[in-house]
Amino acid sequence: ELKVEQNPLFLSMQEGKNYTIYCNYSTTSDRLYWYRQDPGKSLESLFVLLSNGAVKQEGRLMASLDTKARLSTLHITAAVHDLSATYFCAVGEGGSEKLVFGKGMKLTVNP
Amino acid sequence: DGGITQSPKYLFRKEGQNVTLSCEQNLNHDAMYWYRQDPGQGLRLIYYSQIVNDFQKGDIAEGYSVSREKKESFPLTVTSAQKNPTAFYLCASSTLGTAYNEQFFGPGTRLTVL
């Protein structure tokens, strides 16, 4: 059974700081997704990672995938208040279209 | 504009009532999904469908039912058998047969049991 773990689950950081958050998964997969959710809102797609060593960047966020370690990281550079949200990783279950989601990491960026 | 719509945005249910949540997409996506989100939790899959008139149970299907009579529509019924239905319900859709198969989400319906 595929399990997805995110850590930390809560993060409070100051503007301008850097930080990396982690997503581990338990079985082999060929697809990993990062989503953002603002309070009371739906999920917005951030990144799709399909291969070992894949790296994608958008603004102050950079995501990477290590399929051998079953690990994805989301690196935040010079955080700003607008990045405050909950970030979910989701992993594709092998042989199906199903995604398994982590519990999400709630990020608060303080001035 | 292409997208996924869900209605209503807020829904209140009395004990013992069945209620139906609407999900429509005009993205020409083959697959559609229903998820449930509880406070502080990730998303859990209720049902999904890859083709019209066919659907599969997800991890928490008990107390829910769906239909897929049209490609664009995938309504979810929360039955009285669902003992704790208060949650945020999200519908998603995706293409099939591509490398990405990225799921796109609707705005959600917040269901509260009175």
PDB file of C-alpha atoms in Angstrom:
ATOM      1  CA  GLU A   1       0.000   0.000   0.000  1.00  0.00           C
ATOM      2  CA  LEU A   2       1.373   3.374  -1.014  1.00  0.00           C
ATOM      3  CA  LYS A   3       1.894   5.793   1.853  1.00  0.00           C
ATOM      4  CA  VAL A   4       2.983   9.411   1.519  1.00  0.00           C
ATOM      5  CA  GLU A   5       4.534  11.338   4.377  1.00  0.00           C
ATOM      6  CA  GLN A   6       5.319  15.013   4.499  1.00  0.00           C
ATOM      7  CA  ASN A   7       7.498  16.773   6.991  1.00  0.00           C
ATOM      8  CA  PRO A   8       7.291  19.076   8.652  1.00  0.00           C
ATOM      9  CA  LEU A   9       3.505  19.415   8.866  1.00  0.00           C
ATOM     10  CA  PHE A  10       3.709  22.964  10.206  1.00  0.00           C
ATOM     11  CA  LEU A  11       6.337  25.572   9.469  1.00  0.00           C
ATOM     12  CA  SER A  12       6.566  29.159  10.579  1.00  0.00           C
ATOM     13  CA  MET A  13       9.362  31.131   9.005  1.00  0.00           C
ATOM     14  CA  GLN A  14      10.465  34.690   8.530  1.00  0.00           C
ATOM     15  CA  GLU A  15      10.404  36.529   5.278  1.00  0.00           C
ATOM     16  CA  GLY A  16      13.687  36.322   3.428  1.00  0.00           C
ATOM     17  CA  LYS A  17      14.659  32.937   4.832  1.00  0.00           C
ATOM     18  CA  ASN A  18      15.202  29.685   2.957  1.00  0.00           C
ATOM     19  CA  TYR A  19      13.773  26.298   3.854  1.00  0.00           C
ATOM     20  CA  THR A  20      13.296  22.818   2.417  1.00  0.00           C
ATOM     21  CA  ILE A  21      10.282  20.590   2.983  1.00  0.00           C
ATOM     22  CA  TYR A  22      10.180  16.878   2.328  1.00  0.00           C
ATOM     23  CA  CYS A  23       7.847  14.305   0.843  1.00  0.00           C
ATOM     24  CA  ASN A  24       8.632  10.599   1.290  1.00  0.00           C
ATOM     25  CA  TYR A  25       6.681   7.773  -0.268  1.00  0.00           C
ATOM     26  CA  SER A  26       6.723   4.072   0.406  1.00  0.00           C
ATOM     27  CA  THR A  27       6.526   2.282  -2.958  1.00  0.00           C
ATOM     28  CA  THR A  28       7.843   2.839  -6.467  1.00  0.00           C
ATOM     29  CA  SER A  29       6.058   5.514  -8.471  1.00  0.00           C
ATOM     30  CA  ASP A  30       6.628   7.344 -11.720  1.00  0.00           C
ATOM     31  CA  ARG A  31       4.657  10.486 -10.899  1.00  0.00           C
ATOM     32  CA  LEU A  32       4.807  13.058  -8.136  1.00  0.00           C
ATOM     33  CA  TYR A  33       2.814  16.264  -7.879  1.00  0.00           C
ATOM     34  CA  TRP A  34       2.995  19.334  -5.677  1.00  0.00           C
ATOM     35  CA  TYR A  35      -0.143  21.373  -5.000  1.00  0.00           C
ATOM     36  CA  ARG A  36      -0.851  24.555  -3.092  1.00  0.00           C
ATOM     37  CA  GLN A  37      -4.047  25.224  -1.115  1.00  0.00           C
ATOM     38  CA  ASP A  38      -5.042  28.595   0.314  1.00  0.00           C
ATOM     39  CA  PRO A  39      -7.416  28.602   3.311  1.00  0.00           C
ATOM     40  CA  GLY A  40     -10.943  27.626   2.293  1.00  0.00           C
ATOM     41  CA  LYS A  41      -9.919  27.228  -1.329  1.00  0.00           C
ATOM     42  CA  SER A  42      -9.257  24.430  -3.767  1.00  0.00           C
ATOM     43  CA  LEU A  43      -5.933  22.944  -4.832  1.00  0.00           C
ATOM     44  CA  GLU A  44      -3.693  24.650  -7.362  1.00  0.00           C
ATOM     45  CA  SER A  45      -1.144  22.618  -9.277  1.00  0.00           C
ATOM     46  CA  LEU A  46       2.458  23.711  -8.782  1.00  0.00           C
ATOM     47  CA  PHE A  47       4.734  21.020 -10.198  1.00  0.00           C
ATOM     48  CA  VAL A  48       4.627  17.664 -11.941  1.00  0.00           C
ATOM     49  CA  LEU A  49       7.751  15.519 -11.555  1.00  0.00           C
ATOM     50  CA  LEU A  50       8.061  12.414 -13.684  1.00  0.00           C
ATOM     51  CA  SER A  51      11.626  11.171 -13.653  1.00  0.00           C
ATOM     52  CA  ASN A  52      14.547  10.625 -11.353  1.00  0.00           C
ATOM     53  CA  GLY A  53      16.540  13.809 -10.971  1.00  0.00           C
ATOM     54  CA  ALA A  54      13.733  16.006 -12.284  1.00  0.00           C
ATOM     55  CA  VAL A  55      13.958  19.582 -11.065  1.00  0.00           C
ATOM     56  CA  LYS A  56      11.392  22.290 -11.680  1.00  0.00           C
ATOM     57  CA  GLN A  57      11.363  25.895 -10.561  1.00  0.00           C
ATOM     58  CA  GLU A  58       8.683  28.532 -10.426  1.00  0.00           C
ATOM     59  CA  GLY A  59       9.513  31.811  -8.741  1.00  0.00           C
ATOM     60  CA  ARG A  60      10.764  31.176  -5.214  1.00  0.00           C
ATOM     61  CA  LEU A  61       9.832  27.484  -5.246  1.00  0.00           C
ATOM     62  CA  MET A  62      11.944  24.655  -6.603  1.00  0.00           C
ATOM     63  CA  ALA A  63      10.899  21.005  -6.553  1.00  0.00           C
ATOM     64  CA  SER A  64      13.052  17.948  -7.132  1.00  0.00           C
ATOM     65  CA  LEU A  65      12.535  14.210  -7.281  1.00  0.00           C
ATOM     66  CA  ASP A  66      14.794  11.314  -6.297  1.00  0.00           C
ATOM     67  CA  THR A  67      12.943   8.144  -7.265  1.00  0.00           C
ATOM     68  CA  LYS A  68      15.621   5.879  -5.838  1.00  0.00           C
ATOM     69  CA  ALA A  69      15.285   7.432  -2.414  1.00  0.00           C
ATOM     70  CA  ARG A  70      11.494   7.849  -2.912  1.00  0.00           C
ATOM     71  CA  LEU A  71      11.875  11.454  -1.891  1.00  0.00           C
ATOM     72  CA  SER A  72      10.813  14.814  -3.232  1.00  0.00           C
ATOM     73  CA  THR A  73      11.865  18.163  -1.852  1.00  0.00           C
ATOM     74  CA  LEU A  74      10.266  21.566  -2.173  1.00  0.00           C
ATOM     75  CA  HIS A  75      12.797  24.324  -1.562  1.00  0.00           C
ATOM     76  CA  ILE A  76      11.673  27.812  -0.642  1.00  0.00           C
ATOM     77  CA  THR A  77      14.047  30.665  -1.417  1.00  0.00           C
ATOM     78  CA  ALA A  78      13.781  34.057   0.259  1.00  0.00           C
ATOM     79  CA  ALA A  79      10.261  33.450   1.514  1.00  0.00           C
ATOM     80  CA  VAL A  80       7.598  36.126   1.185  1.00  0.00           C
ATOM     81  CA  HIS A  81       4.229  36.407   2.933  1.00  0.00           C
ATOM     82  CA  ASP A  82       2.348  35.444  -0.244  1.00  0.00           C
ATOM     83  CA  LEU A  83       3.800  31.941   0.000  1.00  0.00           C
ATOM     84  CA  SER A  84       1.763  31.297   3.162  1.00  0.00           C
ATOM     85  CA  ALA A  85      -0.472  28.323   2.297  1.00  0.00           C
ATOM     86  CA  THR A  86      -0.717  24.568   2.726  1.00  0.00           C
ATOM     87  CA  TYR A  87       1.450  22.519   0.372  1.00  0.00           C
ATOM     88  CA  PHE A  88       0.530  18.964  -0.557  1.00  0.00           C
ATOM     89  CA  CYS A  89       2.529  16.357  -2.347  1.00  0.00           C
ATOM     90  CA  ALA A  90       0.688  13.556  -4.138  1.00  0.00           C
ATOM     91  CA  VAL A  91       2.151  10.383  -5.576  1.00  0.00           C
ATOM     92  CA  GLY A  92       0.762   8.333  -8.425  1.00  0.00           C
ATOM     93  CA  GLU A  93      -0.161   4.799  -7.469  1.00  0.00           C
ATOM     94  CA  GLY A  94       1.531   2.320  -9.785  1.00  0.00           C
ATOM     95  CA  GLY A  95      -0.694   0.813 -12.443  1.00  0.00           C
ATOM     96  CA  SER A  96      -3.612   3.166 -11.845  1.00  0.00           C
ATOM     97  CA  GLU A  97      -4.639   6.783 -12.194  1.00  0.00           C
ATOM     98  CA  LYS A  98      -5.074   7.165  -8.452  1.00  0.00           C
ATOM     99  CA  LEU A  99      -3.118   9.669  -6.428  1.00  0.00           C
ATOM    100  CA  VAL A 100      -2.229   9.292  -2.762  1.00  0.00           C
ATOM    101  CA  PHE A 101      -1.865  12.581  -0.925  1.00  0.00           C
ATOM    102  CA  GLY A 102       0.290  13.513   2.027  1.00  0.00           C
ATOM    103  CA  LYS A 103      -1.324  15.344   4.939  1.00  0.00           C
ATOM    104  CA  GLY A 104      -0.002  18.682   3.777  1.00  0.00           C
ATOM    105  CA  MET A 105       2.472  21.190   5.196  1.00  0.00           C
ATOM    106  CA  LYS A 106       1.001  24.423   6.522  1.00  0.00           C
ATOM    107  CA  LEU A 107       3.450  27.246   5.871  1.00  0.00           C
ATOM    108  CA  THR A 108       3.216  30.611   7.569  1.00  0.00           C
ATOM    109  CA  VAL A 109       5.634  33.316   6.468  1.00  0.00           C
ATOM    110  CA  ASN A 110       5.939  36.140   8.974  1.00  0.00           C
ATOM    111  CA  PRO A 111       7.090  39.667   8.133  1.00  0.00           C
TER     112      PRO A 111
ATOM    113  CA  ASP B   1     -13.285  29.427 -20.207  1.00  0.00           C
ATOM    114  CA  GLY B   2     -12.368  25.832 -19.580  1.00  0.00           C
ATOM    115  CA  GLY B   3     -12.601  24.511 -16.094  1.00  0.00           C
ATOM    116  CA  ILE B   4     -14.322  22.500 -13.425  1.00  0.00           C
ATOM    117  CA  THR B   5     -17.395  23.756 -11.634  1.00  0.00           C
ATOM    118  CA  GLN B   6     -18.898  22.418  -8.435  1.00  0.00           C
ATOM    119  CA  SER B   7     -22.200  23.330  -6.889  1.00  0.00           C
ATOM    120  CA  PRO B   8     -23.364  24.281  -4.445  1.00  0.00           C
ATOM    121  CA  LYS B   9     -20.478  26.000  -2.682  1.00  0.00           C
ATOM    122  CA  TYR B  10     -22.064  25.373   0.726  1.00  0.00           C
ATOM    123  CA  LEU B  11     -24.557  22.641   1.579  1.00  0.00           C
ATOM    124  CA  PHE B  12     -26.351  21.845   4.801  1.00  0.00           C
ATOM    125  CA  ARG B  13     -27.814  18.416   5.418  1.00  0.00           C
ATOM    126  CA  LYS B  14     -30.150  17.173   8.071  1.00  0.00           C
ATOM    127  CA  GLU B  15     -29.624  13.806   9.666  1.00  0.00           C
ATOM    128  CA  GLY B  16     -31.037  11.017   7.496  1.00  0.00           C
ATOM    129  CA  GLN B  17     -31.057  13.023   4.264  1.00  0.00           C
ATOM    130  CA  ASN B  18     -29.366  12.165   1.013  1.00  0.00           C
ATOM    131  CA  VAL B  19     -27.717  15.065  -0.792  1.00  0.00           C
ATOM    132  CA  THR B  20     -26.121  15.317  -4.226  1.00  0.00           C
ATOM    133  CA  LEU B  21     -23.049  17.376  -5.069  1.00  0.00           C
ATOM    134  CA  SER B  22     -22.602  18.470  -8.649  1.00  0.00           C
ATOM    135  CA  CYS B  23     -19.344  18.391 -10.627  1.00  0.00           C
ATOM    136  CA  GLU B  24     -19.082  19.474 -14.278  1.00  0.00           C
ATOM    137  CA  GLN B  25     -16.014  19.887 -16.473  1.00  0.00           C
ATOM    138  CA  ASN B  26     -15.571  21.298 -19.956  1.00  0.00           C
ATOM    139  CA  LEU B  27     -11.927  20.327 -20.330  1.00  0.00           C
ATOM    140  CA  ASN B  28     -12.786  17.208 -22.349  1.00  0.00           C
ATOM    141  CA  HIS B  29     -11.032  15.137 -19.696  1.00  0.00           C
ATOM    142  CA  ASP B  30     -11.648  11.417 -19.632  1.00  0.00           C
ATOM    143  CA  ALA B  31     -11.202  10.824 -15.913  1.00  0.00           C
ATOM    144  CA  MET B  32     -13.012  12.397 -12.980  1.00  0.00           C
ATOM    145  CA  TYR B  33     -12.475  11.989  -9.256  1.00  0.00           C
ATOM    146  CA  TRP B  34     -14.120  12.813  -5.927  1.00  0.00           C
ATOM    147  CA  TYR B  35     -12.076  13.530  -2.821  1.00  0.00           C
ATOM    148  CA  ARG B  36     -12.967  14.304   0.756  1.00  0.00           C
ATOM    149  CA  GLN B  37     -10.863  16.653   2.888  1.00  0.00           C
ATOM    150  CA  ASP B  38     -11.182  16.879   6.658  1.00  0.00           C
ATOM    151  CA  PRO B  39      -9.563  19.694   8.673  1.00  0.00           C
ATOM    152  CA  GLY B  40      -5.813  19.282   8.902  1.00  0.00           C
ATOM    153  CA  GLN B  41      -5.878  16.247   6.669  1.00  0.00           C
ATOM    154  CA  GLY B  42      -4.871  15.374   3.168  1.00  0.00           C
ATOM    155  CA  LEU B  43      -7.307  14.369   0.485  1.00  0.00           C
ATOM    156  CA  ARG B  44      -8.882  10.921   0.486  1.00  0.00           C
ATOM    157  CA  LEU B  45     -10.295   9.382  -2.676  1.00  0.00           C
ATOM    158  CA  ILE B  46     -13.996   8.484  -2.620  1.00  0.00           C
ATOM    159  CA  TYR B  47     -14.714   7.379  -6.209  1.00  0.00           C
ATOM    160  CA  TYR B  48     -13.198   7.826  -9.629  1.00  0.00           C
ATOM    161  CA  SER B  49     -14.266   7.235 -13.204  1.00  0.00           C
ATOM    162  CA  GLN B  50     -12.194   6.798 -16.323  1.00  0.00           C
ATOM    163  CA  ILE B  51     -15.014   6.350 -18.823  1.00  0.00           C
ATOM    164  CA  VAL B  52     -18.710   7.028 -19.122  1.00  0.00           C
ATOM    165  CA  ASN B  53     -20.923   4.520 -17.307  1.00  0.00           C
ATOM    166  CA  ASP B  54     -18.022   3.072 -15.365  1.00  0.00           C
ATOM    167  CA  PHE B  55     -16.524   4.022 -11.994  1.00  0.00           C
ATOM    168  CA  GLN B  56     -14.392   2.528  -9.251  1.00  0.00           C
ATOM    169  CA  LYS B  57     -14.409   2.802  -5.486  1.00  0.00           C
ATOM    170  CA  GLY B  58     -11.641   4.709  -3.822  1.00  0.00           C
ATOM    171  CA  ASP B  59     -10.423   4.357  -0.273  1.00  0.00           C
ATOM    172  CA  ILE B  60     -13.539   5.668   1.522  1.00  0.00           C
ATOM    173  CA  ALA B  61     -16.505   4.826  -0.731  1.00  0.00           C
ATOM    174  CA  GLU B  62     -18.857   3.604   1.995  1.00  0.00           C
ATOM    175  CA  GLY B  63     -21.895   5.848   2.347  1.00  0.00           C
ATOM    176  CA  TYR B  64     -21.365   7.513  -1.033  1.00  0.00           C
ATOM    177  CA  SER B  65     -22.602   6.831  -4.562  1.00  0.00           C
ATOM    178  CA  VAL B  66     -21.780   8.276  -7.978  1.00  0.00           C
ATOM    179  CA  SER B  67     -22.891   8.127 -11.593  1.00  0.00           C
ATOM    180  CA  ARG B  68     -21.155   8.971 -14.863  1.00  0.00           C
ATOM    181  CA  GLU B  69     -23.842   9.248 -17.537  1.00  0.00           C
ATOM    182  CA  LYS B  70     -22.027  11.977 -19.444  1.00  0.00           C
ATOM    183  CA  LYS B  71     -18.334  12.613 -19.940  1.00  0.00           C
ATOM    184  CA  GLU B  72     -18.702  16.125 -18.535  1.00  0.00           C
ATOM    185  CA  SER B  73     -20.545  15.261 -15.351  1.00  0.00           C
ATOM    186  CA  PHE B  74     -19.771  13.204 -12.246  1.00  0.00           C
ATOM    187  CA  PRO B  75     -22.273  13.860  -9.429  1.00  0.00           C
ATOM    188  CA  LEU B  76     -21.660  12.531  -5.929  1.00  0.00           C
ATOM    189  CA  THR B  77     -24.498  11.519  -3.618  1.00  0.00           C
ATOM    190  CA  VAL B  78     -23.833  11.501   0.103  1.00  0.00           C
ATOM    191  CA  THR B  79     -26.291   9.030   1.552  1.00  0.00           C
ATOM    192  CA  SER B  80     -27.695   8.744   5.050  1.00  0.00           C
ATOM    193  CA  ALA B  81     -25.397   5.749   5.518  1.00  0.00           C
ATOM    194  CA  GLN B  82     -22.416   8.110   5.682  1.00  0.00           C
ATOM    195  CA  LYS B  83     -22.179   8.671   9.422  1.00  0.00           C
ATOM    196  CA  ASN B  84     -19.847  11.643   9.467  1.00  0.00           C
ATOM    197  CA  PRO B  85     -20.264  13.537   6.204  1.00  0.00           C
ATOM    198  CA  THR B  86     -19.250  17.010   7.363  1.00  0.00           C
ATOM    199  CA  ALA B  87     -16.198  17.812   5.222  1.00  0.00           C
ATOM    200  CA  PHE B  88     -14.899  19.713   2.211  1.00  0.00           C
ATOM    201  CA  TYR B  89     -15.536  17.805  -1.028  1.00  0.00           C
ATOM    202  CA  LEU B  90     -13.330  18.320  -4.048  1.00  0.00           C
ATOM    203  CA  CYS B  91     -13.898  17.126  -7.579  1.00  0.00           C
ATOM    204  CA  ALA B  92     -11.018  16.741 -10.010  1.00  0.00           C
ATOM    205  CA  SER B  93     -10.491  15.693 -13.613  1.00  0.00           C
ATOM    206  CA  SER B  94      -7.569  14.617 -15.746  1.00  0.00           C
ATOM    207  CA  THR B  95      -6.601  13.330 -19.139  1.00  0.00           C
ATOM    208  CA  LEU B  96      -5.564   9.718 -19.523  1.00  0.00           C
ATOM    209  CA  GLY B  97      -2.787   8.073 -21.475  1.00  0.00           C
ATOM    210  CA  THR B  98      -0.303  10.931 -21.196  1.00  0.00           C
ATOM    211  CA  ALA B  99       2.825  11.113 -19.107  1.00  0.00           C
ATOM    212  CA  TYR B 100       1.423  13.815 -16.874  1.00  0.00           C
ATOM    213  CA  ASN B 101      -2.215  12.844 -16.218  1.00  0.00           C
ATOM    214  CA  GLU B 102      -2.274  15.886 -13.974  1.00  0.00           C
ATOM    215  CA  GLN B 103      -5.420  16.287 -11.905  1.00  0.00           C
ATOM    216  CA  PHE B 104      -7.131  19.681 -11.927  1.00  0.00           C
ATOM    217  CA  PHE B 105      -9.486  20.565  -9.111  1.00  0.00           C
ATOM    218  CA  GLY B 106     -12.818  22.338  -8.862  1.00  0.00           C
ATOM    219  CA  PRO B 107     -13.551  24.990  -6.202  1.00  0.00           C
ATOM    220  CA  GLY B 108     -15.099  22.517  -3.767  1.00  0.00           C
ATOM    221  CA  THR B 109     -18.333  22.072  -1.835  1.00  0.00           C
ATOM    222  CA  ARG B 110     -18.415  22.439   1.934  1.00  0.00           C
ATOM    223  CA  LEU B 111     -20.990  20.069   3.430  1.00  0.00           C
ATOM    224  CA  THR B 112     -22.223  20.499   6.980  1.00  0.00           C
ATOM    225  CA  VAL B 113     -24.579  18.150   8.802  1.00  0.00           C
ATOM    226  CA  LEU B 114     -26.992  19.945  11.104  1.00  0.00           C
TER     227      LEU B 114
END
